[in-house]
PDB file of C-alpha atoms and ligand atoms in Angstrom:
ATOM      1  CA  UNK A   1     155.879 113.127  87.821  1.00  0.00           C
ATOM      2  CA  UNK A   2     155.449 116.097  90.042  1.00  0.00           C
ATOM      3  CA  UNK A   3     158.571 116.925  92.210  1.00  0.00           C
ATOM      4  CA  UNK A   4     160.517 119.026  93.957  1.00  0.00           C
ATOM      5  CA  UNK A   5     161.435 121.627  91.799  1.00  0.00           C
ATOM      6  CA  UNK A   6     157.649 121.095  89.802  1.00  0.00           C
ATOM      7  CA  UNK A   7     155.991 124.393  89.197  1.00  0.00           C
ATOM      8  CA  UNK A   8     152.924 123.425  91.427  1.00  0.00           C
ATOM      9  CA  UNK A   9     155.085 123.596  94.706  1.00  0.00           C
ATOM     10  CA  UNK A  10     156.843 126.779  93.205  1.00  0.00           C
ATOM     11  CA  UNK A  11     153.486 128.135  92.820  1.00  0.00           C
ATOM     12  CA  UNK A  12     152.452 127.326  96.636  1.00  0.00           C
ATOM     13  CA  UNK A  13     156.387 129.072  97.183  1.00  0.00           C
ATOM     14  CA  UNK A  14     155.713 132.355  95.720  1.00  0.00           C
ATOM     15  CA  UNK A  15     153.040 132.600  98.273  1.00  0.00           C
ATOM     16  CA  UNK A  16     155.309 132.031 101.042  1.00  0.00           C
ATOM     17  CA  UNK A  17     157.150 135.360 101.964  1.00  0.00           C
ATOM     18  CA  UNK A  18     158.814 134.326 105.489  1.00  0.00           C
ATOM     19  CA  UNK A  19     161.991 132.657 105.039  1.00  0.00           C
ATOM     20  CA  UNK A  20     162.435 128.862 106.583  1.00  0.00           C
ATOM     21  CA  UNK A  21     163.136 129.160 110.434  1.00  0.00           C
ATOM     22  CA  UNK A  22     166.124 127.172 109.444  1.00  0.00           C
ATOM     23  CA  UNK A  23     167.719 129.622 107.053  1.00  0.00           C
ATOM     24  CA  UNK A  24     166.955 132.365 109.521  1.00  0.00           C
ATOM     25  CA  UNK A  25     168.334 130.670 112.714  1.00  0.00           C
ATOM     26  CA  UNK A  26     171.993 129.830 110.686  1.00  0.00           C
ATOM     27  CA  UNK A  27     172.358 133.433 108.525  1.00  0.00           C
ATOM     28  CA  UNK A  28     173.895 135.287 111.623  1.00  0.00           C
ATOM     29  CA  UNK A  29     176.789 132.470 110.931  1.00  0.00           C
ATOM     30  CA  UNK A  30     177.385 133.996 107.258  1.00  0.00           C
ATOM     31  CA  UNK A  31     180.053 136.282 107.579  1.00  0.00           C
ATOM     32  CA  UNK A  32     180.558 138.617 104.801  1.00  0.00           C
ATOM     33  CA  UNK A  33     184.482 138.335 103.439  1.00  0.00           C
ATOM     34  CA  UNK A  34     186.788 138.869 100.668  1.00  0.00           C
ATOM     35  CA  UNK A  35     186.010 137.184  97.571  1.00  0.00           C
ATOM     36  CA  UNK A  36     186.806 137.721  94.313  1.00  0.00           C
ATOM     37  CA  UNK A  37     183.719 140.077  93.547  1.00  0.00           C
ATOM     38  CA  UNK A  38     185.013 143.424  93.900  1.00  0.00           C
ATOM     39  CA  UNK A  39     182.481 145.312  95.553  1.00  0.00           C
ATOM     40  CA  UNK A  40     180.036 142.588  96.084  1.00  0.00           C
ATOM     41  CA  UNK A  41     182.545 140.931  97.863  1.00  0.00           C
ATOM     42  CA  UNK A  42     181.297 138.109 100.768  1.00  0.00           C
ATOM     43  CA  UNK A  43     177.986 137.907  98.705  1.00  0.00           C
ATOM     44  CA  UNK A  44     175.378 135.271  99.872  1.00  0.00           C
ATOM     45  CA  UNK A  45     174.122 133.258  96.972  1.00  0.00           C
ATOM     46  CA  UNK A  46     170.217 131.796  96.509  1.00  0.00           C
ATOM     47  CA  UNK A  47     170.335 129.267  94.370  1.00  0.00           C
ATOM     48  CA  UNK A  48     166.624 128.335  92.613  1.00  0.00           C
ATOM     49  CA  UNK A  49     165.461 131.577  94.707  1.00  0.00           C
ATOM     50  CA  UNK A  50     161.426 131.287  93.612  1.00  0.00           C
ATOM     51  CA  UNK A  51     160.100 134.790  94.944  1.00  0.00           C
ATOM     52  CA  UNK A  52     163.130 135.347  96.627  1.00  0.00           C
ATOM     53  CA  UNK A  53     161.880 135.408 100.289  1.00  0.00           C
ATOM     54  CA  UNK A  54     165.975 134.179 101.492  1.00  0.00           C
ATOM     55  CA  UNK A  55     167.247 136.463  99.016  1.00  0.00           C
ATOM     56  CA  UNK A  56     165.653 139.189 100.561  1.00  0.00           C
ATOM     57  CA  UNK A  57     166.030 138.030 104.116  1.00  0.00           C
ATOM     58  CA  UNK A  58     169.763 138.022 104.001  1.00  0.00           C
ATOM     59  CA  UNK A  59     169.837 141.626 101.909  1.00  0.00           C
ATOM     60  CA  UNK A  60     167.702 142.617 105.272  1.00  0.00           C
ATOM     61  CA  UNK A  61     170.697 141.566 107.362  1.00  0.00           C
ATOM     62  CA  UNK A  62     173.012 143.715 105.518  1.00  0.00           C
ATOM     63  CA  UNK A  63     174.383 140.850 102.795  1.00  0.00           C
ATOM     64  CA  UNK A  64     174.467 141.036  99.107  1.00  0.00           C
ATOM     65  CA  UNK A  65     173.050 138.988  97.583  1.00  0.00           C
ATOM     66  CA  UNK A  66     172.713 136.814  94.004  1.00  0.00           C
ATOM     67  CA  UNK A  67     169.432 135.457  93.368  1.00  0.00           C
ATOM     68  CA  UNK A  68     169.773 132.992  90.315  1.00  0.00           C
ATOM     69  CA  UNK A  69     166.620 131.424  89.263  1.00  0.00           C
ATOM     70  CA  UNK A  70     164.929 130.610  85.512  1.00  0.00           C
ATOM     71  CA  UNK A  71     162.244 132.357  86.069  1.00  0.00           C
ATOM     72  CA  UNK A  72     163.190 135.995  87.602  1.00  0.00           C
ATOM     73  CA  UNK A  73     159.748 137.699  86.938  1.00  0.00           C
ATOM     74  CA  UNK A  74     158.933 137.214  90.880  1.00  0.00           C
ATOM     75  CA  UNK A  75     162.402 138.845  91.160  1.00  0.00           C
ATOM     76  CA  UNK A  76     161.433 142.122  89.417  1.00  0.00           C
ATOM     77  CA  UNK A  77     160.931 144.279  92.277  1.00  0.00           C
ATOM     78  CA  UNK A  78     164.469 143.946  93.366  1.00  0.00           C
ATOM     79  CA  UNK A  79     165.770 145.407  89.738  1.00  0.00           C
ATOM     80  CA  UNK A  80     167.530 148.238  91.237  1.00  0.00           C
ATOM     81  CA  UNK A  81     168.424 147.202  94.576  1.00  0.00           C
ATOM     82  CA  UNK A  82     172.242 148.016  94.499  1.00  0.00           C
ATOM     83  CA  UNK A  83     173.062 144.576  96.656  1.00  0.00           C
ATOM     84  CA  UNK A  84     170.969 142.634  94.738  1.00  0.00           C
ATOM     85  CA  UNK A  85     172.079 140.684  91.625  1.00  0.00           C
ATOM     86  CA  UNK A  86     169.821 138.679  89.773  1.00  0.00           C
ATOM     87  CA  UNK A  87     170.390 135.878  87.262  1.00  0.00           C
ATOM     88  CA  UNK A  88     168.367 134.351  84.928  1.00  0.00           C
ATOM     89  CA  UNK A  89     169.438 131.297  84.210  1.00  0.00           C
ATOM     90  CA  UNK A  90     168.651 127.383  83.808  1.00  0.00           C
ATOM     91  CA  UNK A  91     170.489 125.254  86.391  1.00  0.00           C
ATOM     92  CA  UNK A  92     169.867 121.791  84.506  1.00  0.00           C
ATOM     93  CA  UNK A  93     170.137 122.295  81.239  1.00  0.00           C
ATOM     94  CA  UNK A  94     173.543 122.474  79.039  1.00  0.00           C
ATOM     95  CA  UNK A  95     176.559 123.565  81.143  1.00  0.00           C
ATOM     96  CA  UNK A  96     176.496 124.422  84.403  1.00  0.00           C
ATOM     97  CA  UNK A  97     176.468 127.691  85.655  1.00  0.00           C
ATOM     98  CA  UNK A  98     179.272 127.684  87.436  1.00  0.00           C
ATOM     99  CA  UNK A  99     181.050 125.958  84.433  1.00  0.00           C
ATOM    100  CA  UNK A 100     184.025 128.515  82.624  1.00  0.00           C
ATOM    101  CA  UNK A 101     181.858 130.757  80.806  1.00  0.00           C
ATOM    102  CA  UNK A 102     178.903 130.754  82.811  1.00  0.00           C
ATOM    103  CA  UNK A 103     177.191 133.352  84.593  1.00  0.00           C
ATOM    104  CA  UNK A 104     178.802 132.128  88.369  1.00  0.00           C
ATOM    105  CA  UNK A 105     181.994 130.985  86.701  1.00  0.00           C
ATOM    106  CA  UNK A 106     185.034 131.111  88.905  1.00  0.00           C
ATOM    107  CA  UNK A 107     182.787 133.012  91.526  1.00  0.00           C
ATOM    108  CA  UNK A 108     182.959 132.523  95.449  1.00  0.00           C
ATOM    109  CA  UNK A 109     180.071 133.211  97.881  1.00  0.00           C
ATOM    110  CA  UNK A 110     180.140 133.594 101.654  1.00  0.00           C
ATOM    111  CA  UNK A 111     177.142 131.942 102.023  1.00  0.00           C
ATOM    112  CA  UNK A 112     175.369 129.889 100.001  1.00  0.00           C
ATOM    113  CA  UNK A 113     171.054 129.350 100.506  1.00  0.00           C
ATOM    114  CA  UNK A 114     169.467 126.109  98.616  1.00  0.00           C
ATOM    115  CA  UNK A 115     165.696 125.790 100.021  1.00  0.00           C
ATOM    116  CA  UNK A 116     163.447 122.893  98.021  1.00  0.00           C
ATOM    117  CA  UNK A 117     164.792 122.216  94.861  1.00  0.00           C
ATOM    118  CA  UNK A 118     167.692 119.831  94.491  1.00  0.00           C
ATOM    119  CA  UNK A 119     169.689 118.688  90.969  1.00  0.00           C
ATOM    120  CA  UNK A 120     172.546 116.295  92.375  1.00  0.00           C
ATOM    121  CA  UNK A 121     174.436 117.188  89.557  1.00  0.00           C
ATOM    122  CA  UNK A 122     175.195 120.707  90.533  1.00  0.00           C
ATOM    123  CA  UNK A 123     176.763 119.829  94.445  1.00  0.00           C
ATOM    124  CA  UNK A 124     179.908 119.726  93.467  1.00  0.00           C
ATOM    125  CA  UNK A 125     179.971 123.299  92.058  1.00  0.00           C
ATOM    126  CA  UNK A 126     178.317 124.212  94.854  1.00  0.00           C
ATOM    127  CA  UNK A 127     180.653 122.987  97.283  1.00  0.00           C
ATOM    128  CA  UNK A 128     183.444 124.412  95.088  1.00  0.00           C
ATOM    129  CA  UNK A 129     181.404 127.600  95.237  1.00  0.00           C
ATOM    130  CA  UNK A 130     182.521 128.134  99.022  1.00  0.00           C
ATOM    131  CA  UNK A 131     184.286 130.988  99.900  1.00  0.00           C
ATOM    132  CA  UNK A 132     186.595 129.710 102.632  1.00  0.00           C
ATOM    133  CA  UNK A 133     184.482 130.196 105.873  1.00  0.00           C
ATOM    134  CA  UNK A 134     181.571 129.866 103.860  1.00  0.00           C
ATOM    135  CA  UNK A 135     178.027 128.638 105.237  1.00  0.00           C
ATOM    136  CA  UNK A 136     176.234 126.328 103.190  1.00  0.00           C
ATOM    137  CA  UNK A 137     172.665 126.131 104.560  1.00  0.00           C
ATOM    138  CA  UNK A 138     170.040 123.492 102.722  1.00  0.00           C
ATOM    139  CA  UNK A 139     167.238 122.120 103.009  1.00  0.00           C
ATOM    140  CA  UNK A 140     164.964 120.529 100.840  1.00  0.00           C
ATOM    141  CA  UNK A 141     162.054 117.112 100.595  1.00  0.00           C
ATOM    142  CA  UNK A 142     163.953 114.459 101.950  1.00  0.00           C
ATOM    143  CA  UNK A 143     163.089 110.268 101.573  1.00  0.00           C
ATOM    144  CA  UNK A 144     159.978 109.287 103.428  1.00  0.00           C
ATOM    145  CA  UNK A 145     158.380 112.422 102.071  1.00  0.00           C
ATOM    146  CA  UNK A 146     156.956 110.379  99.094  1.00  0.00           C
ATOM    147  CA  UNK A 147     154.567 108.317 101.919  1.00  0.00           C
ATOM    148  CA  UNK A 148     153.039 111.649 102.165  1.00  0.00           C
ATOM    149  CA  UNK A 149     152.504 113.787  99.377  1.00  0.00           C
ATOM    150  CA  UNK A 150     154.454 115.317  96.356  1.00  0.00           C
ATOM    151  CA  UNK A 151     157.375 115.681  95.828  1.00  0.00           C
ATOM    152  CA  UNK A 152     157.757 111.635  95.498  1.00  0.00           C
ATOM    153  CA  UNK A 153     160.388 111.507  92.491  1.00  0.00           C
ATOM    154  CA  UNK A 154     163.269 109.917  93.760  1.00  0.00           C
ATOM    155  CA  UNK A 155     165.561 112.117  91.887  1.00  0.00           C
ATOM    156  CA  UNK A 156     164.287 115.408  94.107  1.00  0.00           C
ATOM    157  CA  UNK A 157     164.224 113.393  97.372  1.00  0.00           C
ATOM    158  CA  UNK A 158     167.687 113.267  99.400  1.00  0.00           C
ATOM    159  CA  UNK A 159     168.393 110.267 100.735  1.00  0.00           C
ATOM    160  CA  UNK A 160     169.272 109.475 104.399  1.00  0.00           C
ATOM    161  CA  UNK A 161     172.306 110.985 105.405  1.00  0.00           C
ATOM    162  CA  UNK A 162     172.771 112.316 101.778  1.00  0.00           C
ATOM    163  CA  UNK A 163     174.145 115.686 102.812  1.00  0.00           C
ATOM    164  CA  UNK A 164     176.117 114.170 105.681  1.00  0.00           C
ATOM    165  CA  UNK A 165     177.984 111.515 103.651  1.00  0.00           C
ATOM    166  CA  UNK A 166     178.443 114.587 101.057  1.00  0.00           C
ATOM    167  CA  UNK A 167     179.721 116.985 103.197  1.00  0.00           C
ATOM    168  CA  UNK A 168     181.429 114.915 106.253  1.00  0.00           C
ATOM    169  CA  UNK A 169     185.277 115.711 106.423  1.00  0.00           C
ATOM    170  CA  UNK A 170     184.944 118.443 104.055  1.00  0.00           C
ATOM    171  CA  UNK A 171     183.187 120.641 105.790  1.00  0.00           C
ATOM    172  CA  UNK A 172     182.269 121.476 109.766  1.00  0.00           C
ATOM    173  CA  UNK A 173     178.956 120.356 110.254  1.00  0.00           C
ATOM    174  CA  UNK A 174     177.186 122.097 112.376  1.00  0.00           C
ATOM    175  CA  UNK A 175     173.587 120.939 112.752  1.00  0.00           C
ATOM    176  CA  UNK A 176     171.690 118.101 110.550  1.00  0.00           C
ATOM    177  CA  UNK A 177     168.117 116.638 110.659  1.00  0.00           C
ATOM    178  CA  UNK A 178     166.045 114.722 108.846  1.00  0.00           C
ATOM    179  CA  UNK A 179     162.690 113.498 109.656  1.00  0.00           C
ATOM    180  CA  UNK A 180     158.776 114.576 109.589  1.00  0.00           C
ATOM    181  CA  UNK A 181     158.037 118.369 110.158  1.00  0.00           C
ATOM    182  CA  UNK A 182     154.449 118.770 109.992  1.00  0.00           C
ATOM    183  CA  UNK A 183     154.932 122.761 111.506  1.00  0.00           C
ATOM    184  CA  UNK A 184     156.982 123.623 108.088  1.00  0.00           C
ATOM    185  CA  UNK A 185     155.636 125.980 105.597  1.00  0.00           C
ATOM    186  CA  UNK A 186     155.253 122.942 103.392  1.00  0.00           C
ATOM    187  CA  UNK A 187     155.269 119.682 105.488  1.00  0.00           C
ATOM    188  CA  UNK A 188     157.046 117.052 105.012  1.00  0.00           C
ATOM    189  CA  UNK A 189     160.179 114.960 105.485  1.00  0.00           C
ATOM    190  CA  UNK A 190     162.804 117.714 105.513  1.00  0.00           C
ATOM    191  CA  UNK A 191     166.671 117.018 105.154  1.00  0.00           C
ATOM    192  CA  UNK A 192     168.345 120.052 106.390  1.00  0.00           C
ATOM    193  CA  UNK A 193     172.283 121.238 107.125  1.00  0.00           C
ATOM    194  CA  UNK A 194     174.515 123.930 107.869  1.00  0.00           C
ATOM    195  CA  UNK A 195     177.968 123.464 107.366  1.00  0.00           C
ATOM    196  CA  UNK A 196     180.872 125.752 107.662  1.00  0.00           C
ATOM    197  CA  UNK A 197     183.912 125.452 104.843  1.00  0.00           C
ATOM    198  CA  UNK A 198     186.308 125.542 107.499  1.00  0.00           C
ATOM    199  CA  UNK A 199     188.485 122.224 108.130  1.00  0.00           C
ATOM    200  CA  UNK A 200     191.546 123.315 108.386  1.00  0.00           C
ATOM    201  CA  UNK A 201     191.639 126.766 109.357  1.00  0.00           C
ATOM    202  CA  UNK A 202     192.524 126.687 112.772  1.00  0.00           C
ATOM    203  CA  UNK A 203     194.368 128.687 115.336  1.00  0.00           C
ATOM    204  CA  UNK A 204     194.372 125.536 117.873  1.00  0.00           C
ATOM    205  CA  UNK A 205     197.167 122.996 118.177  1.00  0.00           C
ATOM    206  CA  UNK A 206     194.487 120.288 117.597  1.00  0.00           C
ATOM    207  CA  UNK A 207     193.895 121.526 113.947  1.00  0.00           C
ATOM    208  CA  UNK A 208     190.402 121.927 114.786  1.00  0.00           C
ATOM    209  CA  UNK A 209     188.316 124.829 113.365  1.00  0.00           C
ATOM    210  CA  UNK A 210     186.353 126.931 116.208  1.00  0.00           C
ATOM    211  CA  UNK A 211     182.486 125.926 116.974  1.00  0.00           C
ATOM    212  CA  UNK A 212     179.697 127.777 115.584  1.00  0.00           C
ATOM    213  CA  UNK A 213     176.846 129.008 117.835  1.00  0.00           C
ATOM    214  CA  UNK A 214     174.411 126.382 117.168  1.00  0.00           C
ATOM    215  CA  UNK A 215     171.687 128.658 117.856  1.00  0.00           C
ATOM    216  CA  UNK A 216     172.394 132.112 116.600  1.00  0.00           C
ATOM    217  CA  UNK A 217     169.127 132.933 115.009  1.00  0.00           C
ATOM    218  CA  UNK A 218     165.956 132.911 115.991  1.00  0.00           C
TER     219      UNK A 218
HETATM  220  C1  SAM B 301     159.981 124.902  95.193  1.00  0.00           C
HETATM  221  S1  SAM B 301     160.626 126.385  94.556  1.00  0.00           S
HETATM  222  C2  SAM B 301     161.666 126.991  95.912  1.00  0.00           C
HETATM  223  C3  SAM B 301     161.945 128.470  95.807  1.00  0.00           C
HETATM  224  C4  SAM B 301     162.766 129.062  96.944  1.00  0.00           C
HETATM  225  N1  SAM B 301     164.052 128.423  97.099  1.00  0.00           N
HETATM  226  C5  SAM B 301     162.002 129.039  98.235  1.00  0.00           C
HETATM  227  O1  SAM B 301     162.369 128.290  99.147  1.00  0.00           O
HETATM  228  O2  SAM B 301     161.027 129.790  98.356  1.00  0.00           O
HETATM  229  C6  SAM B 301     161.853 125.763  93.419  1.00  0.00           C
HETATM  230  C7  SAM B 301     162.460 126.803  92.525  1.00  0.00           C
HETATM  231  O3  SAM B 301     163.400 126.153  91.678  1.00  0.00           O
HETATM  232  C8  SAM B 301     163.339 126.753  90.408  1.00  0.00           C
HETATM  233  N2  SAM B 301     163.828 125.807  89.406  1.00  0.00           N
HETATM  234  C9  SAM B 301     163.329 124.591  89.141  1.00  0.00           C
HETATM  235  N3  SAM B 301     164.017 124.031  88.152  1.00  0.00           N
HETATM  236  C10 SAM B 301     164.957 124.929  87.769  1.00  0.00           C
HETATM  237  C11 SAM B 301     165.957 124.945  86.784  1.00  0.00           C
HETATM  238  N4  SAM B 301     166.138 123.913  85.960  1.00  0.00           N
HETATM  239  N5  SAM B 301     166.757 126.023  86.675  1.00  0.00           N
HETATM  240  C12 SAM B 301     166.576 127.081  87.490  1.00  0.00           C
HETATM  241  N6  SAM B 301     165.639 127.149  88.445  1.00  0.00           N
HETATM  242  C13 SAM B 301     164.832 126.076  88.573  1.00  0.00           C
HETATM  243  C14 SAM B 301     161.879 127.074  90.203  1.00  0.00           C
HETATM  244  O4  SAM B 301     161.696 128.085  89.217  1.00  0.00           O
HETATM  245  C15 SAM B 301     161.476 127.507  91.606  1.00  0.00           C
HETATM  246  O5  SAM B 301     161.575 128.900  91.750  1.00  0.00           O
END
């Protein structure tokens, strides 16, 4: 069954060079910080990065930037680029990557880019992944897509409210949709978020963590 991460809709992705309007209207809320990388420190991770086109978006706007993927060859261009690290790796199979001993193991990211492709099992690490004040900003095929056109598998198809009921009281939430774009670089039923990782850092006598611009980008 063809789906999200199936290589015919990578294929149509390495065509694609701009990044999604969403990733480019939330990156200006990615704040590079301290981490525990050293010199890479506040990098911006792309998880299942394809060609790369948010990868090298965000090292545009000044970020560096980890690029894991398990099939780098679109990646080669970047060999090189100081800011840019690139990992080979396979995010379903045998432990995860963020698992002790694996290549992101114990490693923190100020932001963290997932664009189409979606393996439930990894969300947790993900969310652990956070750097606090970390931006996670997804998107990916979302249910009601599979009235349309590929992907249809269930498991690569979030379902309503997926990300909300995931992330709600664990992170700020700071925009969500879900629903029909036909104007996307791919159409289809799109779930999207951005989502700060900071509840509970607060300077306010209400506990509650400042707003975001909702509309930083363009
Ligand atoms: C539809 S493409 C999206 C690429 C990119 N995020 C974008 O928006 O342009 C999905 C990507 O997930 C990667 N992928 C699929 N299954 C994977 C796996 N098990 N491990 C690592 N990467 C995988 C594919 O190689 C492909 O590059």
């Amino acid at each position: 069954m063809q789906n999200a991460n199936d290589p015919d809709l990578r294929s149509r992705h390495l065509g694609i060079t701009e990044p999604s309007p969403w990733v480019r209207r939330f990156a200006p809320l990615i704040t590079p910080g301290d981490d525990n990388e050293g010199d890479k420190g506040g990098a911006v991770l792309d998880l299942a990065a394809g060609g790369g086109r948010h990868g090298r978006y965000l090292l545009g706007l000044g970020f560096s930037v980890v690029l894991v993927d398990r099939d780098i060859a679109p990646l080669a261009d970047l060999t090189g680029e100081p800011r840019a690290e690139i990992i080979e790796a396979d995010l379903e199979t045998g432990a995860s990557v963020f698992a002790p001993g694996g290549p992101l193991a114990g490693r923190t990211f100020a932001g963290i880019v997932v664009v189409n492709y979606l393996h439930r099992a990894l969300m947790e690490d993900i969310l652990a992944a956070l750097a606090p004040g970390g931006v996670l900003i997804y998107e990916t095929f979302a249910s009601g897509n599979e009235r349309f056109q590929r992907p249809r598998n269930p498991d690569h198809l979030l379902k309503c409210g997926e990300l909300l009921d995931l992330l709600g009281g664990r992170l700020q939430i700071v925009a969500y949709e879900h629903g029909l774009d036909e104007t996307a670089e791919i159409p289809g039923v799109k779930q999207r978020i951005c989502a700060v990782n900071d509840l509970g850092i607060s300077d306010r006598d209400c506990a509650e963590p400042a707003p975001h611009p909702v509309a930083p980008g363009d």
